[in-house]
Amino acid sequence: MTIPFGWNLITAGYIEQSIQGLVVSTLGLLFMGKLLEPIWGSKEFLKFIFVINFLTSVCVFITAMALYGVTRQENYLYMPLSGFHGVLAGFLVGIKQMVPDQELPRLKIKAKWLPSLMLLFSIAISFFTPESATYLSTLIFGTYMGWIYLRYLQRKPESKHRGDPNEDFAFSTFFPEFLRPMIDLIASKFHRNLCGKSEAFIDTLAYSLGSAPLPGSDPIEASRRREKGARALEERLAAESLIAAGKKSEELQINGTNNV
C-alpha cells in the first residue's frame, strides 16, 4: 500500500498497533525529550523526530521489498510496519552522544551503551518471537539513522558546523573493544568514500587558516556540550529523587498519625 500512498513513509512512525506500544512510546518521548529538547532546542528536536522517522521508514520499506524479491514470501509485502520505536532508538543515540559516561542509577550502566544493549536485547528476543520482524528492523535503522544524522548532518547553531566528528562518537563505539579495530577498518572505507572530498576541502581550509581548529571540530566544544547534557540529566535525576523523598516523608507522617 505504500507504493500508491507514499505518505505512509511519514505517517507510519506515529501510529502504534498496540496499547503497550503506545504507552512505551509516550513514556520514552516524555523522559528522553525532557533531556534532549532543552539541549537541542524545540525546532531541532522536532526536526530530529521528523527526519529519523522518515529515513527509518524508507529503509524499512526498501528492506521489506528486497526480502520479498529474494524470498518471494508475500508476508513481507503485507506485514503492517509502524510505530515510534525507531525514533526512540534515535533518542538513545542522542543520549549516548550527550552524556556517554553518565551512569544510570541502580543499573550501573553507562549511557553510551544504551543503544547497543537495546539492539542486543531486541535481536536476542527475535529468535524466540516470530513477531520480531515488525519492530527489529525499525530499531536497527532508527539507531543507525540517528547516528548518521548526529554524526554528519545535525547543524550546530553556535558554530554553523554540521555533525559531531569526535572520535568518542565513532561508529565503532557501539561495539565492544575487541571488535573496534575490525569495525574501524570497514567503517573507514565507507567514510572515505562518502566524506573524502569534504574532508579534503576541510583540510585545505584548515591549512589556509594556519591549522586553527575549525568550528565544531574543537574537542573543547564537544566537552562543553557533554557537560551541558550531563548537568541536564543530573538535574532531572535530582528532581525525581526529591519528589520520591517527599512522597516517602508524607507516607511516614501519615503512618505516624494513624499509629497515634
Short mmCIF file of C-alpha atoms in Angstrom, two decimals:
data_model
loop_
_atom_site.label_atom_id
_atom_site.label_comp_id
_atom_site.label_asym_id
_atom_site.label_seq_id
_atom_site.Cartn_x
_atom_site.Cartn_y
_atom_site.Cartn_z
CA MET A 1 0.00 0.00 0.00
CA THR A 2 2.98 2.35 0.34
CA ILE A 3 3.70 2.46 -3.40
CA PRO A 4 0.48 4.29 -4.33
CA PHE A 5 0.27 6.03 -0.93
CA GLY A 6 3.78 7.37 -0.36
CA TRP A 7 2.78 9.43 2.66
CA ASN A 8 2.79 6.19 4.65
CA LEU A 9 6.55 6.70 4.94
CA ILE A 10 5.82 9.81 7.02
CA THR A 11 2.75 8.76 8.99
CA ALA A 12 3.61 5.13 9.83
CA GLY A 13 6.02 6.13 12.60
CA TYR A 14 3.29 7.94 14.51
CA ILE A 15 0.83 5.02 14.56
CA GLU A 16 1.10 2.32 17.21
CA GLN A 17 -0.52 -1.07 16.74
CA SER A 18 -1.00 -1.85 20.44
CA ILE A 19 -1.75 -0.14 23.74
CA GLN A 20 1.59 -1.37 25.12
CA GLY A 21 3.46 0.23 22.24
CA LEU A 22 1.58 3.49 22.76
CA VAL A 23 2.46 3.56 26.47
CA VAL A 24 6.15 2.78 25.87
CA SER A 25 6.43 5.37 23.09
CA THR A 26 4.70 8.05 25.17
CA LEU A 27 6.86 7.46 28.24
CA GLY A 28 10.02 7.29 26.12
CA LEU A 29 9.17 10.56 24.38
CA LEU A 30 8.43 12.33 27.68
CA PHE A 31 11.51 11.09 29.54
CA MET A 32 14.12 11.38 26.78
CA GLY A 33 12.51 14.52 25.40
CA LYS A 34 13.00 16.29 28.73
CA LEU A 35 16.71 15.57 28.47
CA LEU A 36 17.34 16.27 24.78
CA GLU A 37 14.88 19.07 23.94
CA PRO A 38 16.46 21.70 26.27
CA ILE A 39 19.89 21.00 24.74
CA TRP A 40 18.89 20.80 21.08
CA GLY A 41 16.07 23.33 21.17
CA SER A 42 12.43 22.74 20.21
CA LYS A 43 12.96 23.27 16.48
CA GLU A 44 15.91 20.87 16.22
CA PHE A 45 14.13 18.34 18.43
CA LEU A 46 11.09 18.25 16.14
CA LYS A 47 13.34 18.17 13.08
CA PHE A 48 15.19 15.17 14.50
CA ILE A 49 11.89 13.31 15.05
CA PHE A 50 10.66 14.03 11.52
CA VAL A 51 13.94 13.18 9.74
CA ILE A 52 14.70 9.99 11.70
CA ASN A 53 11.11 8.77 11.36
CA PHE A 54 11.11 9.34 7.58
CA LEU A 55 14.55 7.85 6.92
CA THR A 56 13.79 4.84 9.10
CA SER A 57 10.51 4.21 7.25
CA VAL A 58 12.28 4.44 3.89
CA CYS A 59 14.95 1.94 4.96
CA VAL A 60 12.37 -0.48 6.40
CA PHE A 61 10.29 -0.25 3.21
CA ILE A 62 13.30 -0.93 0.97
CA THR A 63 14.35 -3.84 3.19
CA ALA A 64 10.88 -5.40 3.05
CA MET A 65 10.81 -5.11 -0.75
CA ALA A 66 14.32 -6.60 -1.01
CA LEU A 67 13.40 -9.52 1.25
CA TYR A 68 10.34 -10.20 -0.88
CA GLY A 69 12.46 -10.09 -4.02
CA VAL A 70 14.87 -12.65 -2.56
CA THR A 71 12.46 -15.00 -0.78
CA ARG A 72 9.20 -14.41 -2.71
CA GLN A 73 7.33 -14.60 0.59
CA GLU A 74 4.30 -12.34 0.39
CA ASN A 75 4.17 -11.72 4.13
CA TYR A 76 6.98 -9.16 3.62
CA LEU A 77 4.60 -7.19 1.38
CA TYR A 78 1.53 -7.30 3.60
CA MET A 79 3.03 -7.21 7.09
CA PRO A 80 1.96 -3.93 8.79
CA LEU A 81 5.03 -2.00 9.92
CA SER A 82 4.59 1.09 12.08
CA GLY A 83 5.49 2.59 15.44
CA PHE A 84 7.54 5.30 17.12
CA HIS A 85 10.26 2.96 18.38
CA GLY A 86 12.62 3.90 15.54
CA VAL A 87 12.69 7.49 16.80
CA LEU A 88 13.12 6.27 20.39
CA ALA A 89 16.18 4.30 19.24
CA GLY A 90 17.49 7.53 17.71
CA PHE A 91 16.92 9.30 21.03
CA LEU A 92 19.14 6.72 22.75
CA VAL A 93 21.89 7.59 20.29
CA GLY A 94 21.42 11.25 21.20
CA ILE A 95 21.82 10.41 24.88
CA LYS A 96 24.94 8.41 24.03
CA GLN A 97 26.33 11.49 22.32
CA MET A 98 25.45 13.95 25.08
CA VAL A 99 26.29 12.05 28.27
CA PRO A 100 28.30 8.95 27.27
CA ASP A 101 29.93 8.42 30.67
CA GLN A 102 26.87 9.15 32.81
CA GLU A 103 25.89 6.08 34.84
CA LEU A 104 22.24 5.22 35.20
CA PRO A 105 21.15 4.94 38.83
CA ARG A 106 20.72 1.40 40.18
CA LEU A 107 21.62 -0.22 36.84
CA LYS A 108 25.27 0.96 36.93
CA ILE A 109 25.32 1.11 33.13
CA LYS A 110 26.91 3.99 31.26
CA ALA A 111 24.65 5.86 28.86
CA LYS A 112 26.95 5.18 25.91
CA TRP A 113 25.94 1.51 25.96
CA LEU A 114 22.16 2.06 25.90
CA PRO A 115 21.71 1.81 22.08
CA SER A 116 23.95 -1.27 21.86
CA LEU A 117 22.23 -3.07 24.74
CA MET A 118 18.80 -2.23 23.34
CA LEU A 119 19.72 -3.73 19.94
CA LEU A 120 21.37 -6.77 21.53
CA PHE A 121 18.29 -7.43 23.67
CA SER A 122 15.96 -6.97 20.67
CA ILE A 123 17.99 -9.33 18.47
CA ALA A 124 18.03 -11.95 21.23
CA ILE A 125 14.24 -11.75 21.59
CA SER A 126 13.79 -12.05 17.82
CA PHE A 127 14.99 -15.68 17.95
CA PHE A 128 12.01 -16.61 20.15
CA THR A 129 9.20 -14.38 18.83
CA PRO A 130 8.04 -14.53 15.19
CA GLU A 131 6.57 -11.03 15.54
CA SER A 132 10.06 -9.56 15.87
CA ALA A 133 10.12 -8.57 12.19
CA THR A 134 7.57 -5.87 12.96
CA TYR A 135 9.96 -3.97 15.24
CA LEU A 136 13.53 -5.26 14.86
CA SER A 137 14.27 -3.63 11.51
CA THR A 138 12.77 -0.36 12.75
CA LEU A 139 15.01 -0.36 15.83
CA ILE A 140 18.13 -1.16 13.81
CA PHE A 141 17.53 1.52 11.18
CA GLY A 142 16.34 4.02 13.80
CA THR A 143 19.63 3.61 15.66
CA TYR A 144 21.73 3.83 12.50
CA MET A 145 19.84 6.81 11.04
CA GLY A 146 20.07 8.57 14.40
CA TRP A 147 23.85 8.13 14.36
CA ILE A 148 24.14 9.23 10.71
CA TYR A 149 22.14 12.38 11.43
CA LEU A 150 24.03 13.33 14.59
CA ARG A 151 27.43 12.37 13.17
CA TYR A 152 27.18 14.13 9.79
CA LEU A 153 24.01 16.20 9.36
CA GLN A 154 22.93 17.98 12.56
CA ARG A 155 23.70 21.68 12.36
CA LYS A 156 25.30 23.35 15.37
CA PRO A 157 23.86 26.89 15.69
CA GLU A 158 26.76 28.10 17.84
CA SER A 159 29.38 27.08 15.29
CA LYS A 160 27.47 26.83 11.97
CA HIS A 161 29.06 23.41 11.59
CA ARG A 162 27.41 20.08 10.83
CA GLY A 163 27.80 16.83 12.71
CA ASP A 164 29.99 15.56 15.52
CA PRO A 165 33.48 14.47 14.36
CA ASN A 166 34.57 13.46 17.87
CA GLU A 167 36.23 10.03 17.94
CA ASP A 168 34.22 9.10 21.04
CA PHE A 169 31.13 9.12 18.81
CA ALA A 170 32.57 6.97 16.01
CA PHE A 171 30.53 4.05 14.69
CA SER A 172 32.86 1.53 16.34
CA THR A 173 31.93 2.85 19.80
CA PHE A 174 28.67 0.91 19.51
CA PHE A 175 30.69 -2.31 19.69
CA PRO A 176 32.91 -3.93 22.37
CA GLU A 177 36.60 -3.00 22.49
CA PHE A 178 37.88 -6.21 20.87
CA LEU A 179 35.69 -5.65 17.78
CA ARG A 180 36.55 -2.00 17.24
CA PRO A 181 39.72 -2.42 15.12
CA MET A 182 37.81 -4.53 12.60
CA ILE A 183 34.80 -2.20 12.64
CA ASP A 184 37.05 0.84 12.21
CA LEU A 185 38.72 -0.78 9.20
CA ILE A 186 35.39 -1.36 7.48
CA ALA A 187 33.79 1.93 8.55
CA SER A 188 36.81 3.98 7.45
CA LYS A 189 36.39 2.77 3.86
CA PHE A 190 32.76 3.88 3.76
CA HIS A 191 33.72 7.13 5.47
CA ARG A 192 36.42 7.91 2.90
CA ASN A 193 34.09 7.11 0.01
CA LEU A 194 31.24 9.21 1.40
CA CYS A 195 33.16 12.07 3.02
CA GLY A 196 36.60 12.01 1.43
CA LYS A 197 36.10 15.07 -0.77
CA SER A 198 34.51 17.03 2.05
CA GLU A 199 37.38 16.22 4.42
CA ALA A 200 39.97 17.12 1.77
CA PHE A 201 38.30 20.52 1.42
CA ILE A 202 38.23 20.95 5.21
CA ASP A 203 41.92 20.04 5.50
CA THR A 204 42.79 22.58 2.80
CA LEU A 205 40.73 25.24 4.53
CA ALA A 206 42.34 24.46 7.88
CA TYR A 207 45.80 24.76 6.32
CA SER A 208 44.89 28.14 4.83
CA LEU A 209 43.74 29.28 8.28
CA GLY A 210 47.07 28.37 9.80
CA SER A 211 45.99 24.94 11.12
CA ALA A 212 43.50 26.51 13.51
CA PRO A 213 40.77 24.16 14.71
CA LEU A 214 37.61 24.53 12.66
CA PRO A 215 34.28 25.26 14.32
CA GLY A 216 32.64 22.08 15.55
CA SER A 217 35.84 20.01 15.47
CA ASP A 218 37.29 21.51 18.64
CA PRO A 219 37.27 18.92 21.47
CA ILE A 220 36.57 21.75 23.94
CA GLU A 221 33.24 22.39 22.22
CA ALA A 222 32.35 18.69 22.34
CA SER A 223 33.28 18.58 26.03
CA ARG A 224 31.15 21.65 26.74
CA ARG A 225 28.17 20.04 25.00
CA ARG A 226 28.57 16.84 27.02
CA GLU A 227 28.86 18.78 30.28
CA LYS A 228 25.64 20.57 29.44
CA GLY A 229 23.92 17.26 28.79
CA ALA A 230 25.31 15.77 31.99
CA ARG A 231 24.01 18.72 34.02
CA ALA A 232 20.58 18.36 32.46
CA LEU A 233 20.48 14.65 33.30
CA GLU A 234 21.73 15.22 36.85
CA GLU A 235 19.10 17.92 37.43
CA ARG A 236 16.44 15.57 36.11
CA LEU A 237 17.55 12.72 38.38
CA ALA A 238 17.89 15.07 41.36
CA ALA A 239 14.35 16.37 40.84
CA GLU A 240 12.99 12.83 40.70
CA SER A 241 14.91 11.94 43.87
CA LEU A 242 13.42 14.92 45.73
CA ILE A 243 9.93 14.00 44.59
CA ALA A 244 10.44 10.39 45.73
CA ALA A 245 11.84 11.56 49.08
CA GLY A 246 8.90 13.92 49.57
CA LYS A 247 6.39 11.16 48.90
CA LYS A 248 8.19 8.84 51.32
CA SER A 249 8.18 11.53 54.02
CA GLU A 250 4.46 12.11 53.55
CA GLU A 251 3.78 8.37 53.83
CA LEU A 252 5.79 8.20 57.07
CA GLN A 253 3.86 11.14 58.51
CA ILE A 254 0.55 9.57 57.57
CA ASN A 255 1.59 6.23 59.09
CA GLY A 256 2.74 8.03 62.25
CA THR A 257 -0.60 9.87 62.53
CA ASN A 258 -2.54 6.62 62.07
CA ASN A 259 -0.48 4.93 64.76
CA VAL A 260 -1.19 7.77 67.19
#
